[in-house]
mmCIF file with all atom_site columns, C-alpha atoms in Angstrom:
data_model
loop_
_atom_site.group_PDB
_atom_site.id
_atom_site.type_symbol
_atom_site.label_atom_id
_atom_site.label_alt_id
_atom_site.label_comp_id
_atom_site.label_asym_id
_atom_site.label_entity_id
_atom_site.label_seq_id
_atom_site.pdbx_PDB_ins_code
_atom_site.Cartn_x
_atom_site.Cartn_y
_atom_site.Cartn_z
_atom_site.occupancy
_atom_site.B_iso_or_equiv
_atom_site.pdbx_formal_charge
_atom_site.auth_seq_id
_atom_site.auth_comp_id
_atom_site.auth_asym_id
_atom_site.auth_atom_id
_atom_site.pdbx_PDB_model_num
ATOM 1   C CA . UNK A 1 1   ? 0.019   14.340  -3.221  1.00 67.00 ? 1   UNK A CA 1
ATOM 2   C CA . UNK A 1 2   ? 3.116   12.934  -2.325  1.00 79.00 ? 2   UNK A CA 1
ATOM 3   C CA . UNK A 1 3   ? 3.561   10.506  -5.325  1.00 83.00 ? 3   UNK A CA 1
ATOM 4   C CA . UNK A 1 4   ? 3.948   11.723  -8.814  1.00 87.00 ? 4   UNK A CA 1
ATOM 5   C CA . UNK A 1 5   ? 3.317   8.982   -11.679 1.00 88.00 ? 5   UNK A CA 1
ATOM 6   C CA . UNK A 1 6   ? 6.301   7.156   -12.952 1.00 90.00 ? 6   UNK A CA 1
ATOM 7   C CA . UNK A 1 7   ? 7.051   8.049   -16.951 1.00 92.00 ? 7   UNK A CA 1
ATOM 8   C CA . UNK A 1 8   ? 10.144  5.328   -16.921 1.00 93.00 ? 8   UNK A CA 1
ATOM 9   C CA . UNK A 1 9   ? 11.508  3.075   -14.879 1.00 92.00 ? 9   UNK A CA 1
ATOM 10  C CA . UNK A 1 10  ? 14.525  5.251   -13.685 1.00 91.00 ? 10  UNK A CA 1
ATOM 11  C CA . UNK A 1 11  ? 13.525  8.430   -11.697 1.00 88.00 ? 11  UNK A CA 1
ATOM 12  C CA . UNK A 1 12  ? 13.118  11.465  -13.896 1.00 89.00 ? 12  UNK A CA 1
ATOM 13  C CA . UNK A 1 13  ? 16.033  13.692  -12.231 1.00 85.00 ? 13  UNK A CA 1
ATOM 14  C CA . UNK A 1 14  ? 18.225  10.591  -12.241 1.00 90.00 ? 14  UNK A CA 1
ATOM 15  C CA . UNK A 1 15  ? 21.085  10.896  -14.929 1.00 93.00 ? 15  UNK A CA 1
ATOM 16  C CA . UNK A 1 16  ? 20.555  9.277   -18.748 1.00 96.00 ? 16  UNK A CA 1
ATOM 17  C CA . UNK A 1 17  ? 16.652  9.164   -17.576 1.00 94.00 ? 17  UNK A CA 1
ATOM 18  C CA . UNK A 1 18  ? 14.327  8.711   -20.663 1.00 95.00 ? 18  UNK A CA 1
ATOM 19  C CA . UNK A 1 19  ? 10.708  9.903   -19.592 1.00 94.00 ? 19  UNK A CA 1
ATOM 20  C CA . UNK A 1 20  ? 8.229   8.834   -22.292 1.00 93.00 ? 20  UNK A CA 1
ATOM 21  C CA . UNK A 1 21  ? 9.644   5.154   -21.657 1.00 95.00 ? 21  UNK A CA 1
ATOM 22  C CA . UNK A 1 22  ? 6.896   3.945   -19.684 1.00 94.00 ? 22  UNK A CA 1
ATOM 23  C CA . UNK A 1 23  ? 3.579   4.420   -19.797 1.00 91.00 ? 23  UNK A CA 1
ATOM 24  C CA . UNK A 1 24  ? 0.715   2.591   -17.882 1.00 88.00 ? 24  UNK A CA 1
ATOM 25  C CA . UNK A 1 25  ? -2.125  1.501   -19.385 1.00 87.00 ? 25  UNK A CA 1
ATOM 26  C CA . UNK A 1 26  ? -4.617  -1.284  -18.788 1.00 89.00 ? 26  UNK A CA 1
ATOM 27  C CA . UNK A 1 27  ? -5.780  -3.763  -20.926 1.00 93.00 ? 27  UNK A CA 1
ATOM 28  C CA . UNK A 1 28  ? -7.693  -6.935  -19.626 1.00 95.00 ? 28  UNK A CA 1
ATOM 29  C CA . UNK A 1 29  ? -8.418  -8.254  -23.480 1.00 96.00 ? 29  UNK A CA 1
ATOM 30  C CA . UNK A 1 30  ? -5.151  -8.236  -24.044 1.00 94.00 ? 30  UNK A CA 1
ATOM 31  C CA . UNK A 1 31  ? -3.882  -9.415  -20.753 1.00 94.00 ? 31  UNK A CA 1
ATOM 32  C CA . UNK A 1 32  ? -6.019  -12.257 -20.395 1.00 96.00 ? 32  UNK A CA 1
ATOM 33  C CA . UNK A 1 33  ? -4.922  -13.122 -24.368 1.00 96.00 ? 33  UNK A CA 1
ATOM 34  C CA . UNK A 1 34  ? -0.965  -13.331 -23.121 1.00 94.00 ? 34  UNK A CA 1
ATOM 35  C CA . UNK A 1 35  ? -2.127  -15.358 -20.006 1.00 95.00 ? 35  UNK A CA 1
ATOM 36  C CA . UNK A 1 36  ? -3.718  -17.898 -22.506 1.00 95.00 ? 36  UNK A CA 1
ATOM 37  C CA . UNK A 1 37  ? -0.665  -17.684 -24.024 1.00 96.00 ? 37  UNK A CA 1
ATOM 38  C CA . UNK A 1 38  ? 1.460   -18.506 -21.124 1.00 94.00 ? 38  UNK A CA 1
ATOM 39  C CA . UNK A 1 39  ? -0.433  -21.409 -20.107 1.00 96.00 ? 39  UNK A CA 1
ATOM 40  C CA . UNK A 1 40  ? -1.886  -19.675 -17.158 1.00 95.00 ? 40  UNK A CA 1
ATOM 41  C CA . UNK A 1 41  ? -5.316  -21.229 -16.356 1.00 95.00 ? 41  UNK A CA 1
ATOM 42  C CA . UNK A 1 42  ? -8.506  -18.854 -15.101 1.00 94.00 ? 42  UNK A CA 1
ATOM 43  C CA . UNK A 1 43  ? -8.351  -19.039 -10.959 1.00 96.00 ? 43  UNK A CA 1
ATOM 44  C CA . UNK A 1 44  ? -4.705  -19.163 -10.672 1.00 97.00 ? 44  UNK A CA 1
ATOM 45  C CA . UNK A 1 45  ? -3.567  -17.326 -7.247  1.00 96.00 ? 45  UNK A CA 1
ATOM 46  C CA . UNK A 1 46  ? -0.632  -15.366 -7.218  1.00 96.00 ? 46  UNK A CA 1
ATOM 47  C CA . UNK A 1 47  ? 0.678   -14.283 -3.905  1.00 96.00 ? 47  UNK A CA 1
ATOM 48  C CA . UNK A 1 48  ? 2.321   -10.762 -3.502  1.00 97.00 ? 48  UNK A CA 1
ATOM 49  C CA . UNK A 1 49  ? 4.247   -9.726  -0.363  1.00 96.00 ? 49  UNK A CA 1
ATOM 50  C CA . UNK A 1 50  ? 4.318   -6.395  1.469   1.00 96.00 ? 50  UNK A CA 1
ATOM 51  C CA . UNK A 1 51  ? 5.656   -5.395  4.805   1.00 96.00 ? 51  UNK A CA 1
ATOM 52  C CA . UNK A 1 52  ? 4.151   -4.092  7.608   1.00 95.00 ? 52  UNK A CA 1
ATOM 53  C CA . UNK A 1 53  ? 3.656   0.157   6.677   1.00 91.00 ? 53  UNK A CA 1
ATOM 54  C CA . UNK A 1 54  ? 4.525   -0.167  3.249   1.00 90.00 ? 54  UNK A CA 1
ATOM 55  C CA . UNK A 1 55  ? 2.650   -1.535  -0.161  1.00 92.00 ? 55  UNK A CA 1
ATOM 56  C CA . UNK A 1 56  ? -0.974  -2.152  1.301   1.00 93.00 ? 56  UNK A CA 1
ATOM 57  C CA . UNK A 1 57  ? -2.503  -0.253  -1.079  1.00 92.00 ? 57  UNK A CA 1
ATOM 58  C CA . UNK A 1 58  ? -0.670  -1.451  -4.041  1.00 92.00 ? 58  UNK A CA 1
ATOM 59  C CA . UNK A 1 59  ? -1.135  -4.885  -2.577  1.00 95.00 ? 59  UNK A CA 1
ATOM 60  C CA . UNK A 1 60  ? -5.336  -4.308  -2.884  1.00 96.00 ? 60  UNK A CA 1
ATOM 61  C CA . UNK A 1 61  ? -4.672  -2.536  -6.153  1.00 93.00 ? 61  UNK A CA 1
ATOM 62  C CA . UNK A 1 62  ? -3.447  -5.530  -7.746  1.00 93.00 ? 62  UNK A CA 1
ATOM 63  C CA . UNK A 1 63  ? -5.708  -7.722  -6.480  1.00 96.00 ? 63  UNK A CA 1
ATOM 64  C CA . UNK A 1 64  ? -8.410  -5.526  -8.260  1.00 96.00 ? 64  UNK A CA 1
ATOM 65  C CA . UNK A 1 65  ? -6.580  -5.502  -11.333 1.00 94.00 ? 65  UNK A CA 1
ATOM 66  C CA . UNK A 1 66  ? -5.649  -8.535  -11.389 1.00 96.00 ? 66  UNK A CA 1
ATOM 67  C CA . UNK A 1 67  ? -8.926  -10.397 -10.637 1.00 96.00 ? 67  UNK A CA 1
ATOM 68  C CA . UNK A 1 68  ? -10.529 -8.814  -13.879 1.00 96.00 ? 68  UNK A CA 1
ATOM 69  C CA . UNK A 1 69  ? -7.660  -11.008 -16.142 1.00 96.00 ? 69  UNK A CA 1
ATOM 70  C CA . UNK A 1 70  ? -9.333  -13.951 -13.503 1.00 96.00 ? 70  UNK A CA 1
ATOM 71  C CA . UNK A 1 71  ? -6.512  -14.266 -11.240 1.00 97.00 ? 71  UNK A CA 1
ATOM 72  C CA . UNK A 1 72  ? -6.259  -14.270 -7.357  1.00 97.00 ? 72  UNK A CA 1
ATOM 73  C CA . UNK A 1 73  ? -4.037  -12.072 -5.332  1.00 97.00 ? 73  UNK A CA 1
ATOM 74  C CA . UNK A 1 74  ? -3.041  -13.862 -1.997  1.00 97.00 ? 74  UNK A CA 1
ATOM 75  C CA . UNK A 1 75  ? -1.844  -10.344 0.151   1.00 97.00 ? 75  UNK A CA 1
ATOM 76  C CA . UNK A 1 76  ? 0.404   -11.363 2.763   1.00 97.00 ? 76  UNK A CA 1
ATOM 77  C CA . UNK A 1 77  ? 1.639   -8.866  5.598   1.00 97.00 ? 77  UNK A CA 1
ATOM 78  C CA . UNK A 1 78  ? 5.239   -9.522  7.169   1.00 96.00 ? 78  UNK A CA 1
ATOM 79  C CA . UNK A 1 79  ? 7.136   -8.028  9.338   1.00 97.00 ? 79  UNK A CA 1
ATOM 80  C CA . UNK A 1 80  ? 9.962   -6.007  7.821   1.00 95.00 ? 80  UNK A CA 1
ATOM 81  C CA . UNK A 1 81  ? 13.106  -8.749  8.672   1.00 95.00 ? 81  UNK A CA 1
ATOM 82  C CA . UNK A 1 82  ? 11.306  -11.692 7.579   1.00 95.00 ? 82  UNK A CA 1
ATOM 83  C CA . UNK A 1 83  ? 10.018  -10.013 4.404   1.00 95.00 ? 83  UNK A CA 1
ATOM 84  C CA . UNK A 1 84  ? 13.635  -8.635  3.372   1.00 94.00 ? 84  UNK A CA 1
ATOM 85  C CA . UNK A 1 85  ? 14.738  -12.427 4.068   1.00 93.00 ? 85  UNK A CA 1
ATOM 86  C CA . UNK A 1 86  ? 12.162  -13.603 1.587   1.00 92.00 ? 86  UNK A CA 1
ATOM 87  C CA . UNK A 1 87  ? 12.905  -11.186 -1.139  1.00 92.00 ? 87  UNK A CA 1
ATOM 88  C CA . UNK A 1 88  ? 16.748  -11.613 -0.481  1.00 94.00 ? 88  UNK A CA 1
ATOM 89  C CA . UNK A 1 89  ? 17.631  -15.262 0.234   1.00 94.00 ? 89  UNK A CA 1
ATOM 90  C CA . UNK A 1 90  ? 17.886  -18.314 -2.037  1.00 94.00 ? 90  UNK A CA 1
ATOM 91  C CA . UNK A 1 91  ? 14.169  -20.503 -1.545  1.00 92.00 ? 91  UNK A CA 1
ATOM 92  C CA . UNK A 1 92  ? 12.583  -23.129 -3.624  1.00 93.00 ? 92  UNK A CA 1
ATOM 93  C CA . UNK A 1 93  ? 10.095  -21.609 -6.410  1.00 91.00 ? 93  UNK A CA 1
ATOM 94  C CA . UNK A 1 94  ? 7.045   -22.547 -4.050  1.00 91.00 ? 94  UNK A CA 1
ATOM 95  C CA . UNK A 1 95  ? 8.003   -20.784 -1.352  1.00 91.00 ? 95  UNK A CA 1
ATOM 96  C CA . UNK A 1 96  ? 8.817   -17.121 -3.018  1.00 92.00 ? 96  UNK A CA 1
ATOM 97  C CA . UNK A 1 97  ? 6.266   -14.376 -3.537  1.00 94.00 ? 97  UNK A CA 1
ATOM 98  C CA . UNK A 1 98  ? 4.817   -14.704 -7.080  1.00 94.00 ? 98  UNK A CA 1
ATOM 99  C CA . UNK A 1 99  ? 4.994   -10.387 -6.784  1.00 94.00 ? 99  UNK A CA 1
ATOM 100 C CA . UNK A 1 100 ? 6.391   -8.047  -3.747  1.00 95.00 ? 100 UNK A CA 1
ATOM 101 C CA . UNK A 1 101 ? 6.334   -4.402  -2.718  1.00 94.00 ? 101 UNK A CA 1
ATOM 102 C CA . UNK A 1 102 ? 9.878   -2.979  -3.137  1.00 90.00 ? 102 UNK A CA 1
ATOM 103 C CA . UNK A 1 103 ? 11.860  -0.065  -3.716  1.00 85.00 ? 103 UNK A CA 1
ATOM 104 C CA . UNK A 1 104 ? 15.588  1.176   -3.683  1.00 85.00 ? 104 UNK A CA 1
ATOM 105 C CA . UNK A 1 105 ? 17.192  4.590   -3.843  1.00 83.00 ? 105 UNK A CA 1
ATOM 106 C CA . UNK A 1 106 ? 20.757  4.751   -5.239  1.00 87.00 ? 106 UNK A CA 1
ATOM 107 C CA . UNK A 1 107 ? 24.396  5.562   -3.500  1.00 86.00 ? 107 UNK A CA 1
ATOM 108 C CA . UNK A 1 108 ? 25.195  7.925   -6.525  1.00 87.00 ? 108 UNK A CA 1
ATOM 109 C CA . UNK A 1 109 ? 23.234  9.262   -9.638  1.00 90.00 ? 109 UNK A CA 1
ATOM 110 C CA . UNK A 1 110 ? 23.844  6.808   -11.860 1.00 93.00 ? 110 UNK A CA 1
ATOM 111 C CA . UNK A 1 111 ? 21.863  3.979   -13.156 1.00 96.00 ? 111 UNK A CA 1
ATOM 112 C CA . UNK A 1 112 ? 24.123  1.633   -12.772 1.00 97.00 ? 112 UNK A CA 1
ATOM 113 C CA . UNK A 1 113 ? 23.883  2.143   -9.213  1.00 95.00 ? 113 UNK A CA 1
ATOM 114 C CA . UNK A 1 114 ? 20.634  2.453   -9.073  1.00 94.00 ? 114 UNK A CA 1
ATOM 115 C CA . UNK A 1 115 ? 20.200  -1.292  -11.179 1.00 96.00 ? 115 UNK A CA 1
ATOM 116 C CA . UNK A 1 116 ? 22.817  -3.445  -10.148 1.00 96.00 ? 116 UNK A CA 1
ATOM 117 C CA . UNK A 1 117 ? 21.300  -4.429  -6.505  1.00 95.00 ? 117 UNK A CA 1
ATOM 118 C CA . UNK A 1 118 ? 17.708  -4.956  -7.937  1.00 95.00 ? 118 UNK A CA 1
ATOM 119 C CA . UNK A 1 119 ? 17.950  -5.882  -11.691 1.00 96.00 ? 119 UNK A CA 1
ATOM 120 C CA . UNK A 1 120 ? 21.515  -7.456  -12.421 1.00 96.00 ? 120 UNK A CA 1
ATOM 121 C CA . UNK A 1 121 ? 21.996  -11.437 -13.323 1.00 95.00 ? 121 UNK A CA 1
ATOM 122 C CA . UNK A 1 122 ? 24.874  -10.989 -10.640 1.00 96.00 ? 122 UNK A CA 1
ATOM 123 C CA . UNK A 1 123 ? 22.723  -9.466  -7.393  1.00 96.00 ? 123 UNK A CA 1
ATOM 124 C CA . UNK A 1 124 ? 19.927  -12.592 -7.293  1.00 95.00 ? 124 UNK A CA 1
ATOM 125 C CA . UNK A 1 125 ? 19.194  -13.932 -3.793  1.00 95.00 ? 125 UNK A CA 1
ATOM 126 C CA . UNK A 1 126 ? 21.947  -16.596 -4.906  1.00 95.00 ? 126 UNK A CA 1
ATOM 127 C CA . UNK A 1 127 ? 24.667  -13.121 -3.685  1.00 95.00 ? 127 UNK A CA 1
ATOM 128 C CA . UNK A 1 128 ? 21.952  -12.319 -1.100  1.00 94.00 ? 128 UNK A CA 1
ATOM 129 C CA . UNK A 1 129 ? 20.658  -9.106  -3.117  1.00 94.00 ? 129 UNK A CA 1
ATOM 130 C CA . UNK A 1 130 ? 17.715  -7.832  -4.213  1.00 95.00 ? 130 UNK A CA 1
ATOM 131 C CA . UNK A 1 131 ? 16.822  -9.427  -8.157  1.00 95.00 ? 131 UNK A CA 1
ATOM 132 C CA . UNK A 1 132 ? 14.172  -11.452 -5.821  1.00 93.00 ? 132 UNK A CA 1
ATOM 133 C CA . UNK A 1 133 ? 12.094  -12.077 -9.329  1.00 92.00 ? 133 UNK A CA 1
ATOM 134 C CA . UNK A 1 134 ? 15.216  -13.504 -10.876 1.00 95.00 ? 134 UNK A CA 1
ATOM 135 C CA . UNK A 1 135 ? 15.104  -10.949 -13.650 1.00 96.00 ? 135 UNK A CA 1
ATOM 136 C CA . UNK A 1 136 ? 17.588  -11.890 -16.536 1.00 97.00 ? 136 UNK A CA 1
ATOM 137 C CA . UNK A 1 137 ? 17.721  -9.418  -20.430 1.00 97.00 ? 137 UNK A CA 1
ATOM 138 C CA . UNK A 1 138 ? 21.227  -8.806  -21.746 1.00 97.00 ? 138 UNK A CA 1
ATOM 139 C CA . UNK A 1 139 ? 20.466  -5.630  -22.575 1.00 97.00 ? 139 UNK A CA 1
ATOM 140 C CA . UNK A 1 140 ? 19.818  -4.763  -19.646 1.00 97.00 ? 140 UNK A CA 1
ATOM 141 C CA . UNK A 1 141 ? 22.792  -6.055  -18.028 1.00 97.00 ? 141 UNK A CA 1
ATOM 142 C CA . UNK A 1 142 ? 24.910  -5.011  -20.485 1.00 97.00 ? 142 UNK A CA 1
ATOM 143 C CA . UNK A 1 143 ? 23.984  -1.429  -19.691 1.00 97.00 ? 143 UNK A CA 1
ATOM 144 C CA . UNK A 1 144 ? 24.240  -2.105  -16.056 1.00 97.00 ? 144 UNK A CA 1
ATOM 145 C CA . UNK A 1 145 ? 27.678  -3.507  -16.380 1.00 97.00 ? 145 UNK A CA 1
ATOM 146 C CA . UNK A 1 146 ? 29.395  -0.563  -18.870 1.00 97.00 ? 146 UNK A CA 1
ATOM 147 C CA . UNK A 1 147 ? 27.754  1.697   -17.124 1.00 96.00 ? 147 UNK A CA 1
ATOM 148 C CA . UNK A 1 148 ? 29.784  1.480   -14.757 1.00 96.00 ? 148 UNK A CA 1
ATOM 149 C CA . UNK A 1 149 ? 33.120  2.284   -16.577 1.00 96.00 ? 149 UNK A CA 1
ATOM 150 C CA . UNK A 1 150 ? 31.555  3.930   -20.000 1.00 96.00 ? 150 UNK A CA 1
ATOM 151 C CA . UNK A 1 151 ? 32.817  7.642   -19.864 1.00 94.00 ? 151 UNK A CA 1
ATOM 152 C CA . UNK A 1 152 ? 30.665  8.884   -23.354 1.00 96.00 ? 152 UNK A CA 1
ATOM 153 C CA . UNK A 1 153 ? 27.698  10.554  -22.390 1.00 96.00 ? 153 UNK A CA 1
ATOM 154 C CA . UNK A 1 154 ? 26.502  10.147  -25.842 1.00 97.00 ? 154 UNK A CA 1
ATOM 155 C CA . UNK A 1 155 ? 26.973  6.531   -25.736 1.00 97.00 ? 155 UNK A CA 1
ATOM 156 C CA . UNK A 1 156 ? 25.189  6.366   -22.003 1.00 97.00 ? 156 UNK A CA 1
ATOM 157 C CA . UNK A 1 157 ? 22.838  7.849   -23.278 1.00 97.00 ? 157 UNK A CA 1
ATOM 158 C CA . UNK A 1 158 ? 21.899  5.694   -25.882 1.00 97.00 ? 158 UNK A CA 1
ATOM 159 C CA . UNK A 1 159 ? 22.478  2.764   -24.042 1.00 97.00 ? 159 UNK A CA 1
ATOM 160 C CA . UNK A 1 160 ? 20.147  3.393   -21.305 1.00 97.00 ? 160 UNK A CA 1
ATOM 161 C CA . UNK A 1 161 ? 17.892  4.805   -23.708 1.00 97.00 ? 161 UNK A CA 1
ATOM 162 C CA . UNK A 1 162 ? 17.464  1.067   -24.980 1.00 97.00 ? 162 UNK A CA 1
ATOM 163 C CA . UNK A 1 163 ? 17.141  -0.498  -21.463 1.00 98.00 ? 163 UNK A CA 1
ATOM 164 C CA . UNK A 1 164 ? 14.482  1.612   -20.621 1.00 97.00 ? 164 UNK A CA 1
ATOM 165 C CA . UNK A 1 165 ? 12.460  1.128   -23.288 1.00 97.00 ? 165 UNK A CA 1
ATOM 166 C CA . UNK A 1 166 ? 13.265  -2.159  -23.086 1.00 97.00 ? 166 UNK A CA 1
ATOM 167 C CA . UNK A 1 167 ? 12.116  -2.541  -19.382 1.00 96.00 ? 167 UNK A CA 1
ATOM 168 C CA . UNK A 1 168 ? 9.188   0.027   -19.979 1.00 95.00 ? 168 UNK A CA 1
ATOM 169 C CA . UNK A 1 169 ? 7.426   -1.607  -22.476 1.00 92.00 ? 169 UNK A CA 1
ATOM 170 C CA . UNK A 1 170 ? 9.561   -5.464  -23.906 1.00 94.00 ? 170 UNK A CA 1
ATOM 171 C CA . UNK A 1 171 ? 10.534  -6.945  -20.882 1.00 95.00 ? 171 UNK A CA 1
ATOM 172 C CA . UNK A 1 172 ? 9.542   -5.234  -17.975 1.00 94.00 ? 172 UNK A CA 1
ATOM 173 C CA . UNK A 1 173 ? 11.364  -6.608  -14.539 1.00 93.00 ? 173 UNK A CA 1
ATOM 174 C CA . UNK A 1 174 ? 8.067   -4.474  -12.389 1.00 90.00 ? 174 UNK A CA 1
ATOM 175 C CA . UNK A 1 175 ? 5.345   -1.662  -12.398 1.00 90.00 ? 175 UNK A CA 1
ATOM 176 C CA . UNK A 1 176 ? 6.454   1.316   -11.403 1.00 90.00 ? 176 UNK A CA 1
ATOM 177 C CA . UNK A 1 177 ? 4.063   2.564   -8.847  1.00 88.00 ? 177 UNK A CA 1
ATOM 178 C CA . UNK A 1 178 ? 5.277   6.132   -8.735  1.00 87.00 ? 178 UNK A CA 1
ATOM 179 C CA . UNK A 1 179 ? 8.290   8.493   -7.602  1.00 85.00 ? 179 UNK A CA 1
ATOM 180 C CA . UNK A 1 180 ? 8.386   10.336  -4.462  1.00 83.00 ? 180 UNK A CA 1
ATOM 181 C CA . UNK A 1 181 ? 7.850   13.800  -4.473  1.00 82.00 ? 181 UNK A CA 1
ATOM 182 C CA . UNK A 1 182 ? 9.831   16.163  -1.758  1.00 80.00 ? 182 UNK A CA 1
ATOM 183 C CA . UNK A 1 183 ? 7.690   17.202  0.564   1.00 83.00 ? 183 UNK A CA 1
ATOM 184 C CA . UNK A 1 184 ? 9.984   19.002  3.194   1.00 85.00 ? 184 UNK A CA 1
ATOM 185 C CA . UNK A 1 185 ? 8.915   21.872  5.387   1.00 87.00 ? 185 UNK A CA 1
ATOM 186 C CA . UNK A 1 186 ? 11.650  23.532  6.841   1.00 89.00 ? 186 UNK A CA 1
ATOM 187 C CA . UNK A 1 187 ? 11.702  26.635  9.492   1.00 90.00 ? 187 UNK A CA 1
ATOM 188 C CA . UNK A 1 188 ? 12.279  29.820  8.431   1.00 91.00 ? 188 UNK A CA 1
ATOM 189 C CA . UNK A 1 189 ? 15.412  30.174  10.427  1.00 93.00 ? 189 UNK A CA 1
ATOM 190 C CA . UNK A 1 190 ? 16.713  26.554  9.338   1.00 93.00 ? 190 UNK A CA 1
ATOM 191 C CA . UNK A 1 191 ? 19.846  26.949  6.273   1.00 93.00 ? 191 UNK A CA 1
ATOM 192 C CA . UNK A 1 192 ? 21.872  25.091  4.411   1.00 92.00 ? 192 UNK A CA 1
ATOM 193 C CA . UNK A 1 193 ? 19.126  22.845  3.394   1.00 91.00 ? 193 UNK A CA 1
ATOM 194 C CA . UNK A 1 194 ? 19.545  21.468  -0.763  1.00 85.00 ? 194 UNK A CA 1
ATOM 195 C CA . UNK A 1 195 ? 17.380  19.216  -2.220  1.00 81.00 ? 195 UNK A CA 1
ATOM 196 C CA . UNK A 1 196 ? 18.246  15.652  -2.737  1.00 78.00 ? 196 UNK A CA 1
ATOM 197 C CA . UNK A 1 197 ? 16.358  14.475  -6.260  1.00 72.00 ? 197 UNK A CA 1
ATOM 198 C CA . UNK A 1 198 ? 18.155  11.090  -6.208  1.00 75.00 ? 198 UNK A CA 1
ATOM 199 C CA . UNK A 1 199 ? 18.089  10.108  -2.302  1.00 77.00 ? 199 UNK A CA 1
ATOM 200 C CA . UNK A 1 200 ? 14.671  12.035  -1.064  1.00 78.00 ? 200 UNK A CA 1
ATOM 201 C CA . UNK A 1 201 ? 13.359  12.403  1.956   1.00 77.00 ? 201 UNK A CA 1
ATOM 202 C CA . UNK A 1 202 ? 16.731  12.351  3.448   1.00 82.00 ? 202 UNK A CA 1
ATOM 203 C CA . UNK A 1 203 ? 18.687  15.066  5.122   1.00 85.00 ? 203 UNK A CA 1
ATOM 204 C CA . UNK A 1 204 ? 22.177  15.980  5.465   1.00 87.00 ? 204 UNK A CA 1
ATOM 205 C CA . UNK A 1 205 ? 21.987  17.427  9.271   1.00 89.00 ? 205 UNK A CA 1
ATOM 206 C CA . UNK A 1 206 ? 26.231  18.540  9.150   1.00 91.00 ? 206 UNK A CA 1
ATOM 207 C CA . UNK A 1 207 ? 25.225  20.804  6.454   1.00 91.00 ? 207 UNK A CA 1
ATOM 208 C CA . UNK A 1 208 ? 22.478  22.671  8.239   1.00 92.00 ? 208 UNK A CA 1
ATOM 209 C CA . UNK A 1 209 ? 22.458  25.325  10.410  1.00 94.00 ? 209 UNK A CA 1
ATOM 210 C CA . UNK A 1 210 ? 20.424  27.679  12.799  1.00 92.00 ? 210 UNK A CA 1
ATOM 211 C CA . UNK A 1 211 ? 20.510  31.203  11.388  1.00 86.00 ? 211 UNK A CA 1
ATOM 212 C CA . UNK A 1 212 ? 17.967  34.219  11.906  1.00 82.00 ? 212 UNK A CA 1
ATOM 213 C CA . UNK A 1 213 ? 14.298  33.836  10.496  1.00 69.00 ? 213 UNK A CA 1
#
């Protein structure tokens, strides 16, 4: 396959990852028990967004899933511009996706990087970024913010230690679907090729070169 199963909600080769922080598991006693909870009544519909090449599957997954807790999944297709403006742009409560298929590769290996656009108080539609479910934990942020300046690796790691297991199993922001696996075939006679872990299934073409087979 091309998808290997998440085991946190950072990417295992990214930097201060903690596998073992995630874990999925289903559980429609207890998930219908925290709906009851929430005040969500049987029948609900939820609607989750996908664009056009991208999150079918998930989309039809959750609708599966979902429908045994006795909720509906609304899927809704758009096309990629007017889904990015949905995710991205400030909109009254009723007119946002209830769930949507996203994902995000960082700039640099770092999880601050990799956060901030999707999961930070400061990058909500409100700044035109990508927090499109409004997510808000001060741990998390906190980690997001020093994370940025903190030079300890001790203390990173410990610090996104917490957020992890704080978004993997306390307060999670998503579901991890899965991370990509490199799948690159290269010719025989093709060099300078190395691996990206963090940004994959992208190439840096000034570094390769034609040489003999």
């Amino acid at each position: 396959g091309t998808i290997e199963a998440p085991h946190s909600v950072l990417p295992d080769l990214m930097l201060y990852s903690d596998p073992g922080t995630y874990k999925a598991h289903v559980d429609v006693a207890q998930a219908k028990s925290l709906l009851r909870q929430a005040g969500v009544k049987p029948g609900t519909q939820l609607k989750y967004e996908f664009y056009t090449g991208q999150g079918d599957s998930a989309g039809l997954l959750l609708q599966s899933q979902l429908g045994l807790a006795g909720l509906h999944v609304k899927i809704v297709e758009k096309a990629y511009p007017a889904f990015v403006a949905d995710i991205s742009t400030p909109k009254p409560v009723s007119q946002r996706p209830d769930m949507a298929y996203w994902f995000w590769w960082p700039e640099f290996n770092s999880p601050s990087d990799f956060c901030f656009p999707i999961l930070s108080e400061d990058a909500t539609p409100k700044q035109n970024l990508f927090n499109g479910g409004y997510y808000v934990n001060s741990t998390v942020n906190n980690a997001i913010n020093k994370g940025f300046t903190e030079s300890d690796p001790a203390k990173l790691t410990a610090m996104w230690r917490q957020a992890q297991t704080v978004m993997g199993s306390q307060d999670p922001p998503w579901l991890p679907l899965g991370q990509i696996i490199d799948t690159s075939y290269l010719r025989t006679d093709v060099k300078g090729y190395v691996a990206n872990p963090v940004y994959v299934e992208s190439y840096d073409f000034y570094a390769l070169s034609r040489g003999s087979a």
